[in-house]
Tab-separated table of C-alpha atoms and ligand atoms in Angstrom:
chain	number	residue	atom	x	y	z
R	801	MET	CA	0.083	0.033	0.071
R	802	LEU	CA	1.084	3.421	-0.881
R	803	ILE	CA	0.852	6.198	1.756
R	804	LEU	CA	0.354	9.395	0.327
R	805	PRO	CA	0.354	12.811	2.007
R	806	GLY	CA	-2.533	15.367	1.239
R	807	ASN	CA	-0.541	17.555	-1.362
R	808	SER	CA	-1.574	18.176	-4.892
R	809	ALA	CA	1.074	15.530	-6.160
R	810	ALA	CA	-0.401	13.200	-4.108
R	811	LEU	CA	-3.860	13.691	-5.044
R	812	ASP	CA	-2.921	13.446	-8.839
R	813	ARG	CA	-1.271	10.197	-7.959
R	814	ALA	CA	-4.649	8.914	-6.058
R	815	VAL	CA	-6.695	10.029	-9.465
R	816	SER	CA	-4.562	7.984	-11.739
R	817	LEU	CA	-4.638	5.101	-9.512
R	818	LEU	CA	-8.390	5.488	-9.401
R	819	ARG	CA	-8.997	5.696	-13.162
R	820	ARG	CA	-6.834	2.438	-13.639
R	821	GLY	CA	-9.278	0.657	-11.080
R	822	ALA	CA	-7.259	0.793	-7.883
R	823	LEU	CA	-8.520	1.143	-4.443
R	824	VAL	CA	-7.763	4.755	-2.403
R	825	ALA	CA	-8.507	5.289	0.945
R	826	PHE	CA	-9.038	8.817	1.737
R	827	PRO	CA	-10.643	11.106	4.439
R	828	THR	CA	-13.795	12.642	4.761
R	829	GLU	CA	-15.085	14.855	7.686
R	830	THR	CA	-17.055	12.058	8.793
R	831	VAL	CA	-14.773	8.829	8.358
R	832	TYR	CA	-12.056	7.790	6.216
R	833	GLY	CA	-13.647	5.990	2.957
R	834	LEU	CA	-12.309	3.499	0.745
R	835	GLY	CA	-12.735	4.550	-2.291
R	836	ALA	CA	-13.016	3.245	-6.172
R	837	ASP	CA	-14.464	4.385	-9.442
R	838	ALA	CA	-17.912	4.127	-8.952
R	839	ARG	CA	-18.464	3.279	-12.812
R	840	ASN	CA	-15.930	0.501	-12.825
R	841	THR	CA	-17.620	-3.093	-12.064
R	842	GLU	CA	-14.251	-4.635	-11.346
R	843	ALA	CA	-12.824	-1.959	-9.118
R	844	LEU	CA	-16.077	-2.525	-7.098
R	845	ALA	CA	-16.121	-6.019	-6.838
R	846	ARG	CA	-12.152	-5.674	-5.265
R	847	LEU	CA	-13.678	-3.038	-2.802
R	848	TYR	CA	-16.444	-5.536	-1.914
R	849	ALA	CA	-13.955	-8.288	-1.397
R	850	ALA	CA	-11.310	-6.256	0.606
R	851	LYS	CA	-13.939	-5.140	3.210
R	852	GLY	CA	-15.737	-8.412	2.932
R	853	ARG	CA	-18.805	-6.773	2.602
R	854	PRO	CA	-21.976	-8.826	1.031
R	855	PRO	CA	-22.771	-7.830	-2.683
R	856	GLU	CA	-26.259	-6.764	-1.648
R	857	HIS	CA	-25.281	-3.992	0.534
R	858	PRO	CA	-25.064	-0.479	-1.337
R	859	VAL	CA	-22.137	1.975	-0.982
R	860	ILE	CA	-22.321	5.619	-1.385
R	861	VAL	CA	-21.211	7.218	-4.230
R	862	HIS	CA	-19.207	10.457	-3.552
R	863	LEU	CA	-19.628	13.360	-5.963
R	864	PRO	CA	-17.519	16.305	-6.984
R	865	GLY	CA	-20.419	18.827	-6.557
R	866	PHE	CA	-24.291	19.364	-6.557
R	867	GLU	CA	-24.269	19.429	-10.427
R	868	ALA	CA	-23.165	15.920	-10.619
R	869	MET	CA	-26.440	14.632	-8.998
R	870	ALA	CA	-28.318	14.634	-12.029
R	871	ARG	CA	-25.635	11.832	-13.736
R	872	TRP	CA	-26.359	9.425	-11.049
R	873	ALA	CA	-30.204	10.053	-9.999
R	874	ARG	CA	-33.477	10.309	-11.741
R	875	ASP	CA	-36.732	11.691	-10.453
R	876	ILE	CA	-35.086	13.892	-8.138
R	877	PRO	CA	-37.575	15.544	-5.878
R	878	PRO	CA	-37.356	19.187	-5.287
R	879	VAL	CA	-36.585	18.829	-1.634
R	880	ALA	CA	-33.689	16.899	-2.775
R	881	HIS	CA	-32.417	20.129	-4.214
R	882	GLN	CA	-32.944	22.017	-1.423
R	883	LEU	CA	-31.234	19.646	0.981
R	884	ALA	CA	-28.025	19.226	-1.166
R	885	ARG	CA	-27.979	23.103	-1.682
R	886	ARG	CA	-28.239	23.509	2.400
R	887	PHE	CA	-25.966	20.599	3.307
R	888	TRP	CA	-23.501	19.680	0.469
R	889	PRO	CA	-20.698	19.700	0.807
R	890	GLY	CA	-21.085	18.184	4.136
R	891	PRO	CA	-22.094	14.834	6.122
R	892	LEU	CA	-25.514	14.180	4.548
R	893	THR	CA	-26.294	11.251	2.102
R	894	LEU	CA	-29.344	11.306	0.067
R	895	VAL	CA	-31.085	7.997	-1.304
R	896	LEU	CA	-32.337	8.698	-4.668
R	897	LYS	CA	-33.854	6.616	-7.379
R	898	ARG	CA	-30.681	5.641	-9.632
R	899	ALA	CA	-30.156	6.890	-13.233
R	900	ALA	CA	-29.687	4.704	-16.100
R	901	GLY	CA	-26.413	3.041	-16.061
R	902	VAL	CA	-25.527	3.433	-12.637
R	903	PRO	CA	-23.612	0.106	-11.752
R	904	ASP	CA	-25.828	-2.461	-9.543
R	905	ALA	CA	-22.496	-3.015	-7.699
R	906	VAL	CA	-22.907	0.569	-6.158
R	907	THR	CA	-26.494	-0.055	-5.496
R	908	GLY	CA	-26.555	-3.271	-4.292
R	909	GLY	CA	-28.865	-4.101	-7.248
R	910	GLN	CA	-31.651	-1.862	-5.806
R	911	ASP	CA	-33.234	0.786	-7.927
R	912	THR	CA	-31.895	3.442	-5.638
R	913	VAL	CA	-28.289	5.175	-5.039
R	914	GLY	CA	-26.913	6.841	-2.093
R	915	LEU	CA	-25.231	10.109	-3.036
R	916	ARG	CA	-23.084	12.659	-0.890
R	917	VAL	CA	-20.719	15.397	-1.758
R	918	PRO	CA	-18.117	15.463	1.086
R	919	GLU	CA	-16.579	18.621	2.765
R	920	HIS	CA	-13.370	17.645	3.384
R	921	PRO	CA	-11.053	19.798	1.234
R	922	MET	CA	-8.647	16.536	0.268
R	923	ALA	CA	-11.871	14.556	-0.223
R	924	LEU	CA	-13.101	17.272	-2.498
R	925	ALA	CA	-10.177	17.977	-4.187
R	926	LEU	CA	-9.828	14.364	-4.962
R	927	LEU	CA	-13.207	14.325	-6.252
R	928	LYS	CA	-12.801	17.408	-8.736
R	929	ALA	CA	-9.813	15.970	-9.855
R	930	PHE	CA	-11.535	12.674	-10.564
R	931	GLY	CA	-14.213	14.470	-12.048
R	932	ASP	CA	-16.982	11.797	-11.269
R	933	GLY	CA	-18.366	9.496	-8.601
R	934	ILE	CA	-16.014	7.497	-6.286
R	935	ALA	CA	-17.806	4.628	-4.377
R	936	ALA	CA	-16.530	4.905	-0.909
R	937	PRO	CA	-17.750	2.824	2.210
R	938	SER	CA	-16.121	3.433	5.401
R	939	ALA	CA	-12.696	2.137	4.936
R	940	ASN	CA	-13.050	-0.882	7.608
R	941	ARG	CA	-13.826	-4.373	7.292
R	942	PHE	CA	-17.442	-5.498	7.262
R	943	GLY	CA	-19.037	-4.849	10.354
R	944	ARG	CA	-15.998	-3.503	12.408
R	945	LEU	CA	-15.772	0.225	13.546
R	946	SER	CA	-15.248	3.019	11.206
R	947	PRO	CA	-11.656	4.708	10.731
R	948	THR	CA	-11.413	8.241	11.916
R	949	THR	CA	-7.095	8.391	11.250
R	950	ALA	CA	-5.046	6.918	8.953
R	951	ALA	CA	-3.375	4.578	11.426
R	952	HIS	CA	-6.999	2.986	11.877
R	953	VAL	CA	-7.305	2.189	8.135
R	954	LEU	CA	-3.678	0.694	8.189
R	955	ALA	CA	-4.567	-1.188	11.042
R	956	GLU	CA	-7.717	-2.667	8.844
R	957	PHE	CA	-5.945	-3.211	5.291
R	958	ASP	CA	-2.692	-4.102	4.059
R	959	GLN	CA	-2.150	-5.468	0.656
R	960	GLU	CA	-5.549	-5.530	-0.297
R	961	ILE	CA	-5.667	-1.668	-0.944
R	962	ASP	CA	-3.569	0.336	-3.105
R	963	ALA	CA	-3.089	3.780	-1.339
R	964	LEU	CA	-4.123	5.903	1.247
R	965	ILE	CA	-4.275	9.471	1.591
R	966	ASP	CA	-3.256	10.618	4.966
R	967	GLY	CA	-5.525	13.812	5.974
R	968	GLY	CA	-5.213	13.444	9.745
R	969	PRO	CA	-7.954	13.154	12.161
R	970	CYS	CA	-11.484	13.526	10.997
R	971	ARG	CA	-13.583	16.293	12.430
R	972	VAL	CA	-17.077	14.823	12.568
R	973	GLY	CA	-16.100	11.021	13.675
R	974	VAL	CA	-19.600	9.504	13.008
R	975	GLU	CA	-20.665	8.621	9.389
R	976	SER	CA	-23.159	10.718	7.589
R	977	THR	CA	-26.512	11.243	8.384
R	978	ILE	CA	-28.684	9.004	5.582
R	979	ILE	CA	-31.705	10.264	4.200
R	980	ASP	CA	-34.029	8.276	1.686
R	981	LEU	CA	-36.061	10.642	-0.557
R	982	SER	CA	-36.787	7.414	-3.231
R	983	THR	CA	-40.384	7.103	-2.051
R	984	GLY	CA	-42.054	10.121	-1.824
R	985	SER	CA	-41.170	10.878	1.887
R	986	ALA	CA	-38.138	11.781	3.700
R	987	ARG	CA	-37.041	8.833	5.693
R	988	LEU	CA	-34.044	8.542	8.181
R	989	LEU	CA	-31.904	5.746	7.698
R	990	ARG	CA	-29.252	6.651	9.965
R	991	PRO	CA	-28.560	9.569	12.096
R	992	GLY	CA	-25.311	11.164	11.662
R	993	GLY	CA	-23.261	14.093	11.291
R	994	ILE	CA	-25.922	16.692	10.916
R	995	ALA	CA	-28.634	17.453	13.515
R	996	LEU	CA	-32.362	15.947	12.652
R	997	ALA	CA	-33.913	19.287	13.421
R	998	GLU	CA	-31.709	21.356	11.179
R	999	LEU	CA	-32.862	18.806	8.302
R	1000	GLU	CA	-36.392	19.000	9.389
R	1001	ARG	CA	-36.273	22.873	9.106
R	1002	VAL	CA	-35.149	22.658	5.536
R	1003	LEU	CA	-37.754	19.452	4.746
R	1004	GLY	CA	-40.585	21.343	6.753
R	1005	THR	CA	-41.879	18.335	8.296
R	1006	ALA	CA	-40.811	15.680	10.396
R	1007	LEU	CA	-38.387	13.058	9.217
R	1008	LEU	CA	-40.108	9.527	9.149
R	1009	THR	CA	-37.700	7.103	11.112
R	1010	PRO	CA	-37.473	3.434	9.503
R	1011	GLY	CA	-39.593	0.643	10.371
R	1012	PRO	CA	-37.874	-2.540	11.307
R	1013	GLU	CA	-38.683	-3.942	7.721
R	1014	SER	CA	-36.449	-1.119	5.952
R	1015	ARG	CA	-33.413	-1.612	8.234
R	1016	ALA	CA	-31.600	-4.965	7.521
R	1017	PRO	CA	-31.741	-5.193	3.968
R	1018	ARG	CA	-31.051	-1.763	2.801
R	1019	ALA	CA	-28.468	-0.200	5.338
R	1020	PRO	CA	-25.926	-2.656	6.833
R	1021	GLY	CA	-25.713	0.410	9.318
R	1022	GLY	CA	-29.292	-0.973	10.206
R	1023	LEU	CA	-27.885	-4.316	11.187
R	1024	PRO	CA	-27.258	-4.308	15.145
R	1025	SER	CA	-23.714	-5.915	14.750
R	1026	HIS	CA	-22.269	-3.136	13.186
R	1027	TYR	CA	-20.122	-0.376	14.271
R	1028	ALA	CA	-18.689	-2.866	16.946
R	1029	PRO	CA	-15.308	-3.385	18.547
R	1030	SER	CA	-14.490	-7.043	19.312
R	1031	THR	CA	-14.623	-6.762	23.030
R	1032	PRO	CA	-18.445	-7.265	24.294
R	1033	LEU	CA	-19.802	-3.774	25.086
R	1034	GLN	CA	-22.371	-2.832	27.774
R	1035	LEU	CA	-23.899	0.470	27.867
R	1036	ILE	CA	-24.829	1.461	31.504
R	1037	GLU	CA	-25.871	4.685	33.518
R	1038	GLU	CA	-22.925	6.620	34.629
R	1039	ALA	CA	-24.435	6.212	38.275
R	1040	ARG	CA	-24.191	2.570	38.274
R	1041	LEU	CA	-20.769	2.100	36.766
R	1042	GLU	CA	-18.710	1.941	40.162
R	1043	ILE	CA	-21.276	-0.788	41.163
R	1044	ALA	CA	-21.246	-2.968	38.260
R	1045	LEU	CA	-17.546	-2.737	38.287
R	1046	ALA	CA	-17.266	-3.807	41.630
R	1047	VAL	CA	-19.363	-6.803	40.739
R	1048	LEU	CA	-17.125	-7.703	37.752
R	1049	ALA	CA	-13.882	-7.344	39.987
R	1050	ARG	CA	-15.373	-9.783	42.384
R	1051	GLU	CA	-15.838	-12.269	39.403
R	1052	GLY	CA	-12.620	-11.711	38.334
R	1053	ARG	CA	-13.486	-9.851	34.991
R	1054	ARG	CA	-11.551	-7.131	33.637
R	1055	ALA	CA	-13.444	-4.203	32.428
R	1056	GLY	CA	-12.476	-1.177	30.239
R	1057	VAL	CA	-14.476	2.134	30.859
R	1058	LEU	CA	-15.478	4.806	28.486
R	1059	SER	CA	-17.012	7.554	30.607
R	1060	ARG	CA	-17.653	11.282	30.362
R	1061	TRP	CA	-16.216	11.597	33.823
R	1062	PRO	CA	-12.837	11.102	35.361
R	1063	GLU	CA	-12.066	7.840	37.080
R	1064	PRO	CA	-12.891	7.747	40.658
R	1065	GLU	CA	-10.683	7.201	43.472
R	1066	GLY	CA	-10.215	3.386	43.966
R	1067	SER	CA	-12.262	2.428	40.821
R	1068	HIS	CA	-12.342	-1.232	40.064
R	1069	ALA	CA	-11.853	-0.529	36.240
R	1070	ALA	CA	-9.010	-2.591	34.534
R	1071	GLY	CA	-8.857	0.527	32.023
R	1072	TRP	CA	-10.698	3.942	31.783
R	1073	ARG	CA	-10.995	6.315	28.924
R	1074	GLN	CA	-12.479	9.859	30.003
R	1075	ALA	CA	-14.407	10.866	26.895
R	1076	MET	CA	-15.233	14.561	25.951
R	1077	PRO	CA	-18.520	15.787	27.789
R	1078	ASP	CA	-20.099	17.561	24.779
R	1079	ALA	CA	-21.601	15.576	22.175
R	1080	THR	CA	-19.687	17.146	19.260
R	1081	ARG	CA	-16.241	16.180	20.643
R	1082	TYR	CA	-17.591	12.991	22.049
R	1083	ALA	CA	-18.561	11.628	18.515
R	1084	ARG	CA	-15.209	13.035	16.816
R	1085	ASP	CA	-13.288	10.817	19.371
R	1086	LEU	CA	-15.788	7.931	19.479
R	1087	TYR	CA	-14.340	5.071	17.096
R	1088	ALA	CA	-10.720	6.451	18.341
R	1089	ASN	CA	-11.516	5.558	22.290
R	1090	LEU	CA	-13.546	2.652	21.014
R	1091	ARG	CA	-10.438	0.955	19.121
R	1092	GLU	CA	-8.290	2.075	22.124
R	1093	LEU	CA	-10.301	0.176	24.546
R	1094	ASP	CA	-10.769	-2.637	22.192
R	1095	ALA	CA	-6.798	-3.414	22.028
R	1096	GLY	CA	-6.816	-3.373	26.016
R	1097	GLY	CA	-7.376	-6.716	26.462
R	1098	PHE	CA	-10.395	-6.603	28.531
R	1099	ASP	CA	-13.264	-8.908	29.067
R	1100	LEU	CA	-15.786	-6.344	28.805
R	1101	LEU	CA	-16.305	-2.794	27.987
R	1102	LEU	CA	-18.601	-0.531	30.037
R	1103	VAL	CA	-19.695	2.843	28.295
R	1104	GLY	CA	-21.474	5.359	30.138
R	1105	ALA	CA	-24.818	5.858	28.454
R	1106	PRO	CA	-25.090	9.012	26.932
R	1107	PRO	CA	-28.099	11.835	27.433
R	1108	GLU	CA	-31.324	11.304	25.822
R	1109	GLU	CA	-30.870	14.308	23.974
R	1110	PRO	CA	-31.160	15.088	20.035
R	1111	ALA	CA	-27.414	16.285	20.115
R	1112	TRP	CA	-26.732	12.527	21.120
R	1113	THR	CA	-28.738	10.729	18.667
R	1114	ALA	CA	-25.824	9.757	16.360
R	1115	VAL	CA	-23.624	8.608	18.965
R	1116	ARG	CA	-26.321	6.884	20.981
R	1117	ASP	CA	-27.473	5.117	17.859
R	1118	ARG	CA	-23.576	3.647	16.959
R	1119	LEU	CA	-23.433	2.745	20.814
R	1120	GLU	CA	-26.370	1.065	20.622
R	1121	ARG	CA	-25.507	-0.853	17.820
R	1122	ALA	CA	-22.249	-1.522	19.198
R	1123	ALA	CA	-23.839	-2.798	22.315
R	1124	CYS	CA	-25.890	-5.616	20.383
R	1125	SER	CA	-22.871	-7.199	18.992
R	1126	PRO	CA	-21.903	-10.850	20.482
A	1740	TXA	O1	-19.890	9.201	6.279
A	1740	TXA	C1	-20.275	8.401	5.525
A	1740	TXA	O2	-21.168	8.154	5.234
A	1740	TXA	C2	-18.772	7.543	5.171
A	1740	TXA	C3	-17.991	8.261	4.344
A	1740	TXA	C4	-16.749	7.468	3.825
A	1740	TXA	O3	-18.481	8.881	3.256
A	1740	TXA	N1	-19.427	6.186	4.423
A	1740	TXA	C5	-20.083	5.515	4.876
A	1740	TXA	O4	-20.290	4.338	4.106
A	1740	TXA	O5	-20.507	5.177	6.132
A	1740	TXA	P1	-20.648	2.740	4.707
A	1740	TXA	O6	-20.626	2.007	3.386
A	1740	TXA	O7	-19.872	2.386	5.485
A	1740	TXA	O8	-22.252	2.783	4.895
A	1740	TXA	C6	-23.116	3.443	3.643
A	1740	TXA	C7	-24.411	3.348	4.162
A	1740	TXA	C8	-24.697	1.923	4.328
A	1740	TXA	O9	-25.633	1.493	5.408
A	1740	TXA	C9	-25.558	1.588	2.947
A	1740	TXA	O10	-26.476	0.388	3.211
A	1740	TXA	C10	-26.277	2.856	3.093
A	1740	TXA	O11	-25.199	3.772	3.234
A	1740	TXA	N2	-26.448	3.252	1.464
A	1740	TXA	C11	-25.752	3.387	0.577
A	1740	TXA	N3	-26.800	3.207	-0.777
A	1740	TXA	C12	-28.088	3.108	-0.172
A	1740	TXA	C13	-29.373	3.091	-1.103
A	1740	TXA	N4	-29.425	2.958	-1.985
A	1740	TXA	N5	-30.287	2.930	-0.146
A	1740	TXA	C14	-30.220	2.651	1.012
A	1740	TXA	N6	-29.115	3.012	1.856
A	1740	TXA	C15	-27.927	2.831	1.103
A	1741	MG	MG1	-19.316	1.580	7.278
């Protein structure tokens, strides 16, 4: 794997690699993506193989700008234009009816396509130089934690990918918000980097939240085992942490903790990471914190339950999925 700095010579190199069907990991404002030419079915097959991703799971096509939307989607409703104008470039993915010629490999065989214009300057520069869609799922193996630094990507892949652009840590830290506009209403498929209230202000209506039937096949993020460390994880009220730790310690089990509070004197935790107290910075550091704890060799991870407030929706979503894992 070639590791590239984020300068313009490196971006040129990355573009010529992508044109030849290579896999190039690159930073976005949310998480690192693993990019492939979204019109090259051989490159897409390699992308799915590298991730270990089942073929029926669609990937997001990243676009260089608003104007490219019409090349990838058809029957675009006015509300899609409104959302795109307000939130692109940015951490919002719109699911729309796919245009003719969009490969099955990016849509998972569905009649819809997920589109987003990222705002990270290196991602945007790469897309503009490439000139068309780059398919990019998060640059992690299927079902694992998304990477938010170049080092995280290196820990996931070796020779399976061709290059990695190092753009430092990601600003948002959790994946984009996904809204399905392909059915005549606006449905939230995944909470993410954009506050739902802001979206609803532009929509002028409440977002529908997905029913159980729409989750599993359409968005792998909807499968409970997603976004998970390999150590079992439990969410627990912060006030009950110490009691739980004392019980675990008595059973001889070593627990690692992620809490918004400092480790108390005499704590029974085998490891403790203090997370930032506000939702934005908590989200930014979330996957790095979970990776760090996952590497600690603990029997169990205990994570202080985040507040039941709108600002914490995306963080709560990822932690609840992580907690469902075996
Ligand atoms: O922030 C992000 O969105 C990151 C960065 C790299 O842009 N990408 C990302 O990709 O999270 P991935 O593949 O890990 O997750 C993409 C999600 C999946 O849940 C997928 O099913 C959903 O988007 N998706 C993509 N196209 C879709 C479609 N046509 N219909 C429904 N869901 C779709
Ligand atoms: Mg992912």
